[in-house]
Coordinates of C-alpha atoms in Angstrom, one line a residue:
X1 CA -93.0 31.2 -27.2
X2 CA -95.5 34.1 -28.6
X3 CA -98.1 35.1 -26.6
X4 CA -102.0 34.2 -27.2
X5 CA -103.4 35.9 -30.3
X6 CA -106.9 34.0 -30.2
X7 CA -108.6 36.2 -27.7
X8 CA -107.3 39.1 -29.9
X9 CA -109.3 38.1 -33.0
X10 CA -112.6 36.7 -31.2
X11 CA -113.1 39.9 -29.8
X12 CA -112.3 41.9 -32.6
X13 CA -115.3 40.4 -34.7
X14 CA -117.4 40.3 -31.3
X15 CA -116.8 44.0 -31.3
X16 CA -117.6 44.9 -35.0
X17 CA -121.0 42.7 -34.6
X18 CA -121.6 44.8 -31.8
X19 CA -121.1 48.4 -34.1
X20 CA -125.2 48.2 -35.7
X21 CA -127.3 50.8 -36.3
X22 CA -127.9 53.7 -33.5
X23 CA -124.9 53.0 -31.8
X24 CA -123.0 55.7 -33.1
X25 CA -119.6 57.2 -34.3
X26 CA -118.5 56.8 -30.7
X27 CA -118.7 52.5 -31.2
X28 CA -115.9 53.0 -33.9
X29 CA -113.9 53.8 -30.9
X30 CA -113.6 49.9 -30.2
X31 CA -112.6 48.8 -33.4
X32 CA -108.9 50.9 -33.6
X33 CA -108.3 49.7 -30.1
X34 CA -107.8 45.8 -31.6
X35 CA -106.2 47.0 -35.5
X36 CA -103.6 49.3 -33.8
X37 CA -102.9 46.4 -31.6
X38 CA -103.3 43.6 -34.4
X39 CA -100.8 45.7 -36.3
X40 CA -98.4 45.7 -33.8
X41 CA -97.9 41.8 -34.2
X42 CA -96.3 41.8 -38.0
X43 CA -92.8 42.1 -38.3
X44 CA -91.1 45.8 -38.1
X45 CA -90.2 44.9 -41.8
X46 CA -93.5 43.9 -42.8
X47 CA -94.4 45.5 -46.6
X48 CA -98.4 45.4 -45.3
X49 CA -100.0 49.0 -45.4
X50 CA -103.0 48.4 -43.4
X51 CA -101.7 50.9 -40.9
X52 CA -102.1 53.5 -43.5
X53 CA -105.4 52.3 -44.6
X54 CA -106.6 52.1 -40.9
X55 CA -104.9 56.0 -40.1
X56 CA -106.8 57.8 -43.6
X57 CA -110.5 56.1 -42.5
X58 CA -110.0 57.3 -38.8
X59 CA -108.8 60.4 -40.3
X60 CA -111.8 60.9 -42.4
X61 CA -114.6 59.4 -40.4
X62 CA -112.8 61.6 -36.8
X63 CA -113.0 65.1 -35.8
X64 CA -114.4 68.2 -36.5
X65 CA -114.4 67.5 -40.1
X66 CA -116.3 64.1 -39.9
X67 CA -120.0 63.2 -40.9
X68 CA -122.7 64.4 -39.3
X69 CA -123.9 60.8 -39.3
X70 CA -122.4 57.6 -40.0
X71 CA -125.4 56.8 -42.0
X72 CA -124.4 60.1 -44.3
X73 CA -123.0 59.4 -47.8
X74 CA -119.7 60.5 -46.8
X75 CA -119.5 57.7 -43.9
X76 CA -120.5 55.3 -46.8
X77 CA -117.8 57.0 -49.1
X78 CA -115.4 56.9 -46.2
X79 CA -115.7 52.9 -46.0
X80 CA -115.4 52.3 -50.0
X81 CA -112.4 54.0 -49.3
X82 CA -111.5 52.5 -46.7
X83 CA -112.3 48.9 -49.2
X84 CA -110.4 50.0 -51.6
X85 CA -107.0 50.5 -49.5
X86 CA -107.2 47.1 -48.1
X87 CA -107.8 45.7 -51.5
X88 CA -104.7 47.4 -53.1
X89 CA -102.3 46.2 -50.2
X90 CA -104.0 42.2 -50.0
X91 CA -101.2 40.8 -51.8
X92 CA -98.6 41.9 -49.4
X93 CA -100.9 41.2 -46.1
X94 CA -101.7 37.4 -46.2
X95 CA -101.7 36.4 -43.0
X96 CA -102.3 39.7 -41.2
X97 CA -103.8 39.5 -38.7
X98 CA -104.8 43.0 -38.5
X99 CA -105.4 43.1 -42.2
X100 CA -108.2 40.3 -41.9
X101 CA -110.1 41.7 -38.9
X102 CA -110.5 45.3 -40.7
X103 CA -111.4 43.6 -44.1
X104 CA -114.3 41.5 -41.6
X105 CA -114.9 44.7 -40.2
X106 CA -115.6 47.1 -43.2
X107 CA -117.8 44.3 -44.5
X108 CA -120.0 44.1 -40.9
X109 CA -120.2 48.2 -41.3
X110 CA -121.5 48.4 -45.1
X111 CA -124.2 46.0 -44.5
X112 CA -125.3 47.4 -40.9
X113 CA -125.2 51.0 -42.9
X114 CA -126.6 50.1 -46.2
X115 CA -123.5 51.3 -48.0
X116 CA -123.3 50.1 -51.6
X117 CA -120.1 49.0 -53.0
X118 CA -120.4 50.9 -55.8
X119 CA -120.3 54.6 -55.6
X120 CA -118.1 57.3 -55.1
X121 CA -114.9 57.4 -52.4
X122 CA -113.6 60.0 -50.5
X123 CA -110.3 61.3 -50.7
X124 CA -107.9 61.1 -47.1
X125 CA -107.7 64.2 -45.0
X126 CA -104.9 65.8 -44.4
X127 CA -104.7 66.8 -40.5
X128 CA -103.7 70.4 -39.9
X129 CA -102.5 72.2 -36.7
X130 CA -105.3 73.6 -35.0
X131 CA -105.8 77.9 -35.2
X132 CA -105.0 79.6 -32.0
X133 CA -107.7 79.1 -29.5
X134 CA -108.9 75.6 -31.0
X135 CA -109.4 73.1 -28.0
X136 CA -106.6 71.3 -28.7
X137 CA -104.6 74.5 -27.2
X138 CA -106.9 75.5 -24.1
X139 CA -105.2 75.8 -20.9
X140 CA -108.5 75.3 -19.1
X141 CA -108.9 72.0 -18.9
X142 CA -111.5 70.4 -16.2
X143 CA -110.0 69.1 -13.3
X144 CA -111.3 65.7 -13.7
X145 CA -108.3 65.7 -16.5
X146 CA -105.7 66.5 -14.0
X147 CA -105.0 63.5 -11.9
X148 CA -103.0 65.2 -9.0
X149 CA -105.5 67.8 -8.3
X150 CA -108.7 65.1 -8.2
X151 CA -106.9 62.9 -6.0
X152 CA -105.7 65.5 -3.5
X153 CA -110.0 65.8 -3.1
X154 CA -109.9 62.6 -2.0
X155 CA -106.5 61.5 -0.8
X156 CA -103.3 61.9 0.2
X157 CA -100.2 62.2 -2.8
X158 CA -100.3 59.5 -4.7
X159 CA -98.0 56.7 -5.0
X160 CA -95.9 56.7 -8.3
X161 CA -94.5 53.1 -9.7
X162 CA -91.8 52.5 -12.9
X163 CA -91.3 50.1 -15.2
X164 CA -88.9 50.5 -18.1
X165 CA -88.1 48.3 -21.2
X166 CA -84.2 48.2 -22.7
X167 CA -81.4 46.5 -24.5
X168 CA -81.7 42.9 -25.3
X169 CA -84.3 43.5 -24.2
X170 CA -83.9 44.1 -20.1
X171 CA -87.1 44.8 -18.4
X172 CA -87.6 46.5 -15.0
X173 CA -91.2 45.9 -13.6
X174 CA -93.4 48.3 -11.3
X175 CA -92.4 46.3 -8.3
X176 CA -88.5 46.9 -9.5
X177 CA -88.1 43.2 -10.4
X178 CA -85.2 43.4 -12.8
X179 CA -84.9 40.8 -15.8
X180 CA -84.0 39.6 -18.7
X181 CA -86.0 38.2 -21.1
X182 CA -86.3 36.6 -24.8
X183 CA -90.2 37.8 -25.4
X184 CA -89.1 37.7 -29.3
X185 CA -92.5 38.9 -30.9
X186 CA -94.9 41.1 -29.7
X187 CA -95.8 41.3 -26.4
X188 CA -98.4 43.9 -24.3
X189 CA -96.0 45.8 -21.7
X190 CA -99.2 47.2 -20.1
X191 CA -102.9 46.8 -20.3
X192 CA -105.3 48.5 -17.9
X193 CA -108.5 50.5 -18.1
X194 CA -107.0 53.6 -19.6
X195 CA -103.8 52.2 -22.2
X196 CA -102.2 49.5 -23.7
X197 CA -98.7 49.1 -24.3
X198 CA -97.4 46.8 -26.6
X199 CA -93.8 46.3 -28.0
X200 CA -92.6 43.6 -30.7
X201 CA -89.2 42.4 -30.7
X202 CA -87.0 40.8 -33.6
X203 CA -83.4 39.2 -33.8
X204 CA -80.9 41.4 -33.6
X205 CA -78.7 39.3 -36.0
X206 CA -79.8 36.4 -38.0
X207 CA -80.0 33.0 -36.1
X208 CA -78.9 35.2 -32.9
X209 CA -80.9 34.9 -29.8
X210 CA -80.4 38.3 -28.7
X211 CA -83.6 40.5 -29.2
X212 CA -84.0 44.1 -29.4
X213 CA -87.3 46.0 -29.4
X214 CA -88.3 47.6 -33.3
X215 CA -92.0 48.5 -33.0
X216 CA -93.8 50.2 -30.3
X217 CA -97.2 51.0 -30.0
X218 CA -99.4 52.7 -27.4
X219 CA -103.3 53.4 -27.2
X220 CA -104.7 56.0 -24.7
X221 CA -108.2 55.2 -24.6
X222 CA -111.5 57.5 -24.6
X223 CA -111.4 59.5 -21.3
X224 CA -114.4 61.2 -20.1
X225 CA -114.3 64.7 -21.5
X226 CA -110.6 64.6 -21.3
X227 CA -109.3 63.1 -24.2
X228 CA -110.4 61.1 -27.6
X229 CA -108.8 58.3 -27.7
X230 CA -105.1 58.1 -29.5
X231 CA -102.7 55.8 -31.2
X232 CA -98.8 56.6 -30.9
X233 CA -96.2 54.2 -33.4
X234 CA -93.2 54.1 -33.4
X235 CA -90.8 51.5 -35.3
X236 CA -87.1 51.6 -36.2
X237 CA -85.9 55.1 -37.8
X238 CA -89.2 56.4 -37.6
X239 CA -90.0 57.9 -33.7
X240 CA -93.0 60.6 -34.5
X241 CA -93.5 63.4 -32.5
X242 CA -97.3 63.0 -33.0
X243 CA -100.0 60.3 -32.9
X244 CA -101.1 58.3 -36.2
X245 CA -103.6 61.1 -37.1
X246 CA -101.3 63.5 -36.9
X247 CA -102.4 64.9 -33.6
X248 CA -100.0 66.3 -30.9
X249 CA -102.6 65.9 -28.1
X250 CA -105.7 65.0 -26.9
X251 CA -108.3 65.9 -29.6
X252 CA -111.9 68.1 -29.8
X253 CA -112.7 67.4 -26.1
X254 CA -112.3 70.4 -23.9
X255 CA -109.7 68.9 -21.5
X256 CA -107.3 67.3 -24.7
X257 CA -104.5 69.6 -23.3
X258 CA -104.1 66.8 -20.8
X259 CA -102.1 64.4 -23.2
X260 CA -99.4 66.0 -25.0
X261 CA -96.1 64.8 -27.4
X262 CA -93.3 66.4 -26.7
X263 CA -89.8 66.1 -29.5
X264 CA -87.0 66.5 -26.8
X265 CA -84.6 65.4 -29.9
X266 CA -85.4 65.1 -33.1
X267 CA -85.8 61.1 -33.9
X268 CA -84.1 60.6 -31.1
X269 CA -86.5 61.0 -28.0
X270 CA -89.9 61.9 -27.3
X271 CA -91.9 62.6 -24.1
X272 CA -95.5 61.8 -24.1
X273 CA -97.6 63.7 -20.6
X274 CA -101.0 61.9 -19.9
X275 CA -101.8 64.5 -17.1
X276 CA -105.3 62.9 -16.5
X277 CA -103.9 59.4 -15.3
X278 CA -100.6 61.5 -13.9
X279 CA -98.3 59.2 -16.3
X280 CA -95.4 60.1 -18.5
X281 CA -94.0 57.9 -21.0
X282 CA -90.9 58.2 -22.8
X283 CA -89.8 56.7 -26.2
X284 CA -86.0 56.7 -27.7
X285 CA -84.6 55.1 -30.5
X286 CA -80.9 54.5 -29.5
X287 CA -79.1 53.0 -32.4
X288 CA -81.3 50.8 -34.7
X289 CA -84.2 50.1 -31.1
X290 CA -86.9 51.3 -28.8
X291 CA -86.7 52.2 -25.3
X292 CA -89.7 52.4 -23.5
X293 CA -90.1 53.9 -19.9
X294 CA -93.1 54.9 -18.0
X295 CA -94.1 56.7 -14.5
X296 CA -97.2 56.0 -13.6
X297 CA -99.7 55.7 -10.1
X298 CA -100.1 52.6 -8.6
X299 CA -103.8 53.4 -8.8
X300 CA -103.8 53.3 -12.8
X301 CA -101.6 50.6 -12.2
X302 CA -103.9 48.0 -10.9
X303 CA -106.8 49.3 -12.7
X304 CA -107.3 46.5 -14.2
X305 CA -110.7 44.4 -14.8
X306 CA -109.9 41.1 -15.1
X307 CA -107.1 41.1 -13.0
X308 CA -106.8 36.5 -14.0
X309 CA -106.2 37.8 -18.0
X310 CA -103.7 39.5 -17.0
X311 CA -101.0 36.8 -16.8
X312 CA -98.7 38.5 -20.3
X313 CA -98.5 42.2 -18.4
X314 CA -95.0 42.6 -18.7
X315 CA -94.8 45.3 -16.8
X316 CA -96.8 44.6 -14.1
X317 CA -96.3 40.5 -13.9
X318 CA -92.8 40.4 -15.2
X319 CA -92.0 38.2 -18.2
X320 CA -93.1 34.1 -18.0
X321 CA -90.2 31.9 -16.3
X322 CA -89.2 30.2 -19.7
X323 CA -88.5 33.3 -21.5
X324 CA -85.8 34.6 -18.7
X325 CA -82.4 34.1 -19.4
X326 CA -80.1 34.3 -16.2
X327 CA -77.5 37.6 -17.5
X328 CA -75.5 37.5 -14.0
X329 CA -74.3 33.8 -14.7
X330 CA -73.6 34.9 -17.9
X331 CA -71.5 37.5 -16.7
X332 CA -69.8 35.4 -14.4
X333 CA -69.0 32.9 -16.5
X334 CA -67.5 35.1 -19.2
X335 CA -65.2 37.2 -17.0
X336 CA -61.8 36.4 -17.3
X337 CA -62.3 33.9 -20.6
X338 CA -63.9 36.3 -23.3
X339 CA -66.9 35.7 -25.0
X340 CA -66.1 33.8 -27.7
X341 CA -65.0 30.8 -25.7
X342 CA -68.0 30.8 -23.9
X343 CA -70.2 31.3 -26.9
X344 CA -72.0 26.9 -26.8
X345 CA -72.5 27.7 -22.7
X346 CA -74.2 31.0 -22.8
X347 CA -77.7 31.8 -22.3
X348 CA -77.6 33.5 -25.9
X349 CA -75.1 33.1 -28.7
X350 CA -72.5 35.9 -29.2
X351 CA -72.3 37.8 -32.1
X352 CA -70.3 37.0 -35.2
X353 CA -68.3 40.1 -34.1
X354 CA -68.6 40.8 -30.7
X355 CA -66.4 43.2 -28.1
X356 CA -63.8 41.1 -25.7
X357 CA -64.6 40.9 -22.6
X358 CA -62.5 43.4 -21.3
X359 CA -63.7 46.0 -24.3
X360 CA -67.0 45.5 -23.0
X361 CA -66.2 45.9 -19.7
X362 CA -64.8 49.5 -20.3
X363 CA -67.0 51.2 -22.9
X364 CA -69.6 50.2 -19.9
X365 CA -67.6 51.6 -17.3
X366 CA -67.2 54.8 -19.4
X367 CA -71.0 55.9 -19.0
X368 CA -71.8 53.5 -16.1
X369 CA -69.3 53.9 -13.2
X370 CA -71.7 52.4 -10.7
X371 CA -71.7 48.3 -11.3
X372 CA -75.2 47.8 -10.9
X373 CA -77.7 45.5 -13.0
X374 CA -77.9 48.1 -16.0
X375 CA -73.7 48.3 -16.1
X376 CA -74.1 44.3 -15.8
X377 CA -76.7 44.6 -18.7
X378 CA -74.4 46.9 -21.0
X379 CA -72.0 44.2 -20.2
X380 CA -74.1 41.5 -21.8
X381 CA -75.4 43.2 -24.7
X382 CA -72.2 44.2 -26.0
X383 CA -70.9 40.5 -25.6
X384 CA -74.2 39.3 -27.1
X385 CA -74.5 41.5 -30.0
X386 CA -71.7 43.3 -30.6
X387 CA -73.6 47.0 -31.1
X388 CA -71.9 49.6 -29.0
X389 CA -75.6 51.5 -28.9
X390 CA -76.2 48.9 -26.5
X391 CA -74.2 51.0 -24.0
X392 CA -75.8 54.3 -24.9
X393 CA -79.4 52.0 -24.4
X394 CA -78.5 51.1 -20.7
X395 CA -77.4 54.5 -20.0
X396 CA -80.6 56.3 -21.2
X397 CA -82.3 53.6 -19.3
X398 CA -81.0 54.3 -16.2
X399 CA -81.2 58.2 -17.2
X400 CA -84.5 57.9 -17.3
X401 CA -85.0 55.4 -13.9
X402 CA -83.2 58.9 -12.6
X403 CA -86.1 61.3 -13.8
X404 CA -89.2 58.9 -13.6
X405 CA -88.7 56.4 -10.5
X406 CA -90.3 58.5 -7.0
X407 CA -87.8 56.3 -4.6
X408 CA -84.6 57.6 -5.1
X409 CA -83.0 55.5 -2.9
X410 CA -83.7 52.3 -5.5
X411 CA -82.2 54.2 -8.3
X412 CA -79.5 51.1 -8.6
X413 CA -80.6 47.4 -8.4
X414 CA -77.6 45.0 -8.2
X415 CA -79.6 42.2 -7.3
X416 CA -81.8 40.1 -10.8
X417 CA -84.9 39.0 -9.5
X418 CA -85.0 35.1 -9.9
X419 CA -88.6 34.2 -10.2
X420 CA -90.4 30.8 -8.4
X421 CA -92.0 28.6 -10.5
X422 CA -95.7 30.1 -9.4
X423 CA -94.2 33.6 -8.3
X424 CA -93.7 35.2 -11.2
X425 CA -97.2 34.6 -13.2
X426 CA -99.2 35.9 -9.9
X427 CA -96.7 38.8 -10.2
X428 CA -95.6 38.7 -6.3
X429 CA -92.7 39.6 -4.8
X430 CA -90.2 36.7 -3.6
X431 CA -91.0 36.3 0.2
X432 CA -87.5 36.2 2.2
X433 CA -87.0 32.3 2.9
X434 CA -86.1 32.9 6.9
X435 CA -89.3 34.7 7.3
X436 CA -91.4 32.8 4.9
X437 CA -90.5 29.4 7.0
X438 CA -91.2 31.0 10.4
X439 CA -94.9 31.3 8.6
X440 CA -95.4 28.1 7.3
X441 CA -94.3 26.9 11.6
X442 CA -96.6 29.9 13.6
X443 CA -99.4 28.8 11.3
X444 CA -98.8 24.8 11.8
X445 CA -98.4 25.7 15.7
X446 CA -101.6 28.0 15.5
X447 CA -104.0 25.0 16.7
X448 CA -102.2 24.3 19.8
X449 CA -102.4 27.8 21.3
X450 CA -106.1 28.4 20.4

């Protein structure tokens, strides 16, 4: 199942119609929102260089450098530029989505601007670190662009939530629901008023159901005078330690110290601090994958406008009941036997070469001595794909469960959430039955006493 892409490309032209003139350099800040995301939804593998075209026109048309005004022949240079990227990679984007909406888009943008097609282009600009004492390095920042300190004004400490993606690929939600899903594609982890998370998924082996996360992209949107907004990428074998423009942090604005990349290791793990929604994200590429974890307020959370649309929210909804595969049967079933013998029954098809049971079993045990769900997940991936990163994915992700989560005591889950038909797309927590059928008979008995 793939999720809906229609809405996607409605409003993507809705929101280029909407870009006339008078509305400003500030209304291109829709349009990256829906090609970042677009772009997101190709294969890891794709050959389709819109992403580059998309990151050298927000380069040049962004920042200190850019036009005084979009209706400047540089802005009109900038988009023939921009033209003439798309048309050199068409051949290898049929079918991009992503490709299609900006090609729709630089057309809407010429004509509302009276740019001619003919004419000069401008070259990309590089982005360079900003001199000491450039905004991008200012300490100062307002307070508005430090969530702790404005919500002490107001309120007591607030509430932090987790939700962390792993594996093949596992998913832990903010409510600690733990599952496993197939999701193969791209799917949105989060979407509220202030980022969107979205990961895409591919076979780990060909004809295998076992899916590992390759592409990862997230968009902090325009915040007040805290930060521009930003577009962090990452695929396989390529984790930056900046955004798409080359940015480490927030941009021009004078609180843009408030979202900051941090390289822990070198390709290997990166820490991104959002101080002005109080979230931290982390990214690793373990083996040939993505692991994604997040800490975040329950108030950013749930700040979310159409809370009905919000049915594919991974994080916050869990994944839909026909993409969950049941990993504790699984595990049940293949103790004792080995995989192999159990390969027609499972959930997903083992691997051509994958680790006997009893292999997996101990390379888990070596960096997961507690038998919780992310030991039990180790398990499964090394029986279902037969890559001994799996283990090192599982231990990160409870690694960073450890630093992130705010209840220490729910550190270990041994328990898999399993979803009721209903349950899972409202995103509620299962209702113990006991106390769920006394309910249902106080409110049937509620006439007779009143």
């Amino acid at each position: 199942m793939q999720p809906p892409r229609e809405r996607l490309v409605v409003t993507g032209r809705a929101g280029w119609m909407g870009m006339g003139r008078g509305a400003g350099r500030s209304a291109l800040g829709f349009w990256p929102t829906l090609a970042f995301l677009l772009c997101s939804f190709p294969a890891a593998t794709s050959p389709c260089k819109i992403l580059k075209c998309n990151s050298e026109f927000w380069s040049a048309t962004s920042g200190s450098h850019a036009p005084a005004s979009d209706d400047t022949p540089e802005f009109c240079a900038a988009l023939r530029s921009y033209a003439l990227c798309t048309r050199r990679t068409a051949r290898t984007c049929r079918g991009d989505l992503a490709y299609h909406s900006a090609v729709h888009g630089i057309e809407d943008l010429m004509s509302q601007h009276n740019c001619s097609k003919d004419g000069p282009t401008s070259q990309p600009r590089l982005h360079t670190l900003p001199p000491a004492g450039d905004s991008q390095e200012r300490s100062d920042s307002p307070e508005i662009c430090h969530y702790e300190k404005s919500f002490h004004k107001h309120s007591a400490t607030p509430n932090y939530t987790h939700c962390g993606l792993f594996g093949d690929p596992h998913l832990r939600t903010f409510t600690d629901r733990f599952q496993t899903c197939k999701v193969q594609g791209a799917w949105p982890l989060i979407d509220n008023n202030y980022l969107n998370v979205q990961v895409t998924n591919t076979p780990v082996l060909p004809g295998s159901a076992a899916t590992a996360t390759s592409k990862l992209t997230i968009i902090f949107k325009n915040f007040q005078e805290c930060v521009d907004q930003k577009v962090y990428q990452a695929e396989m074998d390529e984790l930056p330690a900046a955004f798409v423009d080359g940015s480490k942090n927030g941009g021009d604005k004078h609180g843009a110290n408030s979202l900051k990349i941090t390289e822990k290791v070198s390709g290997q793990h990166v820490e991104i601090q959002a101080k002005y929604i109080g979230t931290t994200i982390v990214v690793r590429q373990v083996g040939r994958y993505l692991t994604f974890a997040v800490r975040m307020p329950e108030e950013v959370v749930n700040a979310v406008e159409d809370w009905d649309s919000q049915g594919l929210y991974l994080c916050l909804r869990g994944c839909p009941l026909n993409q969950q595969i049941d990993f504790q049967a699984f595990h049940t079933n293949t103790e004792g036997t080995g995989a192999r013998r159990l390969a027609a029954a499972s959930p997903a098809p083992t691997a051509p070469e994958t680790f006997p049971y009893e292999t997996a079993v101990a390379k888990c045990k070596e960096k997961l001595p507690v038998e919780d769900l992310y030991y039990q997940a180790c398990v499964f991936d090394l029986l279902t794909t037969g890559d001994v990163n799996f283990t090192l994915a599982a231990y990160y992700a409870l690694e960073d469960v450890k630093m992130l989560h705010s209840n220490k005591d729910k550190l270990h889950l041994y328990e898999r959430t399993r979803d009721l038909p209903g349950r899972a797309a409202a995103g509620l927590p299962l209702a113990p039955q006991p106390l769920l059928g006394a309910l249902i008979l106080l409110l049937a008995l509620l006439p007779v006493f009143c």
